[in-house]
């Protein structure tokens, strides 16, 4: 594992529509799209939660995160809208 998130849309011919990289070599444990589908939250074994903007994602190169939340004391495996409500 390399900590990448690859967003696939099997409805289109070139189905890789976005790549996100921020968790380093750690596994990604949780993903949650915002209700508008414009933002993605990802949590990992690195104890970090990232917020990504779908509009900046690219199939050819990973994009920077919008927000990085590092105050977790364990792996981020579950993401709830109530706790990350600031971004949607």
CSV table of C-alpha atoms in Angstrom, one decimal:
chain,number,residue,atom,x,y,z
A,1,UNK,CA,0.0,0.0,0.0
A,2,UNK,CA,1.2,3.5,-0.7
A,3,UNK,CA,-1.6,5.7,0.9
A,4,UNK,CA,-3.1,6.7,-2.4
A,5,UNK,CA,-6.8,7.0,-3.0
A,6,UNK,CA,-7.9,6.4,-6.6
A,7,UNK,CA,-11.4,7.5,-7.5
A,8,UNK,CA,-12.9,5.3,-10.3
A,9,UNK,CA,-16.0,6.0,-12.3
A,10,UNK,CA,-16.8,2.8,-14.3
A,11,UNK,CA,-19.4,4.7,-16.3
A,12,UNK,CA,-16.7,6.5,-18.3
A,13,UNK,CA,-14.1,5.0,-20.7
A,14,UNK,CA,-11.1,6.5,-18.9
A,15,UNK,CA,-12.5,5.4,-15.5
A,16,UNK,CA,-9.8,6.9,-13.2
A,17,UNK,CA,-11.2,10.3,-12.5
A,18,UNK,CA,-9.1,11.4,-9.5
A,19,UNK,CA,-6.1,10.5,-7.4
A,20,UNK,CA,-5.4,11.7,-3.9
A,21,UNK,CA,-2.2,11.1,-2.0
A,22,UNK,CA,-1.5,12.2,1.6
A,23,UNK,CA,-1.3,9.2,3.9
A,24,UNK,CA,2.2,8.3,3.0
A,25,UNK,CA,2.9,4.6,3.2
A,26,UNK,CA,0.1,4.0,5.7
A,27,UNK,CA,-3.2,2.2,4.8
A,28,UNK,CA,-6.3,4.3,4.1
A,29,UNK,CA,-9.0,3.0,6.5
A,30,UNK,CA,-12.0,5.2,6.0
A,31,UNK,CA,-13.6,7.3,3.2
A,32,UNK,CA,-16.7,9.5,3.2
A,33,UNK,CA,-18.0,11.8,0.5
A,34,UNK,CA,-19.8,15.0,1.4
A,35,UNK,CA,-23.6,15.1,0.5
A,36,UNK,CA,-22.7,17.4,-2.4
A,37,UNK,CA,-20.0,14.9,-3.7
A,38,UNK,CA,-17.6,17.8,-3.9
A,39,UNK,CA,-15.4,16.9,-0.9
A,40,UNK,CA,-13.9,13.6,0.3
A,41,UNK,CA,-12.7,12.9,3.8
A,42,UNK,CA,-10.1,10.1,4.2
A,43,UNK,CA,-8.7,8.6,7.4
A,44,UNK,CA,-5.8,6.3,7.8
A,45,UNK,CA,-3.5,4.3,10.0
A,46,UNK,CA,-1.3,7.4,10.3
A,47,UNK,CA,-3.9,8.9,12.7
A,48,UNK,CA,-4.7,11.7,10.2
A,49,UNK,CA,-7.9,12.8,8.6
A,50,UNK,CA,-7.6,14.6,5.2
A,51,UNK,CA,-10.3,16.7,3.4
A,52,UNK,CA,-10.0,16.8,-0.4
A,53,UNK,CA,-11.7,18.9,-3.0
A,54,UNK,CA,-13.0,16.8,-5.9
A,55,UNK,CA,-12.6,19.7,-8.4
A,56,UNK,CA,-8.9,19.7,-8.0
A,57,UNK,CA,-8.5,15.9,-8.5
A,58,UNK,CA,-6.8,14.7,-11.6
A,59,UNK,CA,-6.3,11.3,-13.1
A,60,UNK,CA,-2.7,12.0,-13.9
A,61,UNK,CA,-1.3,13.5,-10.7
A,62,UNK,CA,-2.3,13.5,-7.0
A,63,UNK,CA,-3.6,16.7,-5.6
A,64,UNK,CA,-3.0,18.5,-2.3
A,65,UNK,CA,-5.5,18.2,0.5
A,66,UNK,CA,-7.7,21.1,1.7
A,67,UNK,CA,-7.4,20.3,5.4
A,68,UNK,CA,-5.3,18.0,7.5
A,69,UNK,CA,-6.5,17.1,11.0
A,70,UNK,CA,-3.7,15.5,13.1
A,71,UNK,CA,-5.1,15.4,16.6
A,72,UNK,CA,-6.3,11.7,16.5
A,73,UNK,CA,-4.6,9.2,18.9
A,74,UNK,CA,-5.4,6.1,16.8
A,75,UNK,CA,-6.1,5.1,13.2
A,76,UNK,CA,-9.1,7.0,11.7
A,77,UNK,CA,-11.3,4.1,10.5
A,78,UNK,CA,-14.8,5.7,10.7
A,79,UNK,CA,-15.8,9.2,9.5
A,80,UNK,CA,-19.1,10.8,10.6
A,81,UNK,CA,-20.6,13.9,9.0
A,82,UNK,CA,-21.3,15.3,12.5
A,83,UNK,CA,-17.6,15.5,13.3
A,84,UNK,CA,-16.4,17.0,10.0
A,85,UNK,CA,-19.5,19.2,9.4
A,86,UNK,CA,-17.3,22.3,8.8
A,87,UNK,CA,-16.5,21.2,5.3
A,88,UNK,CA,-20.0,20.6,4.0
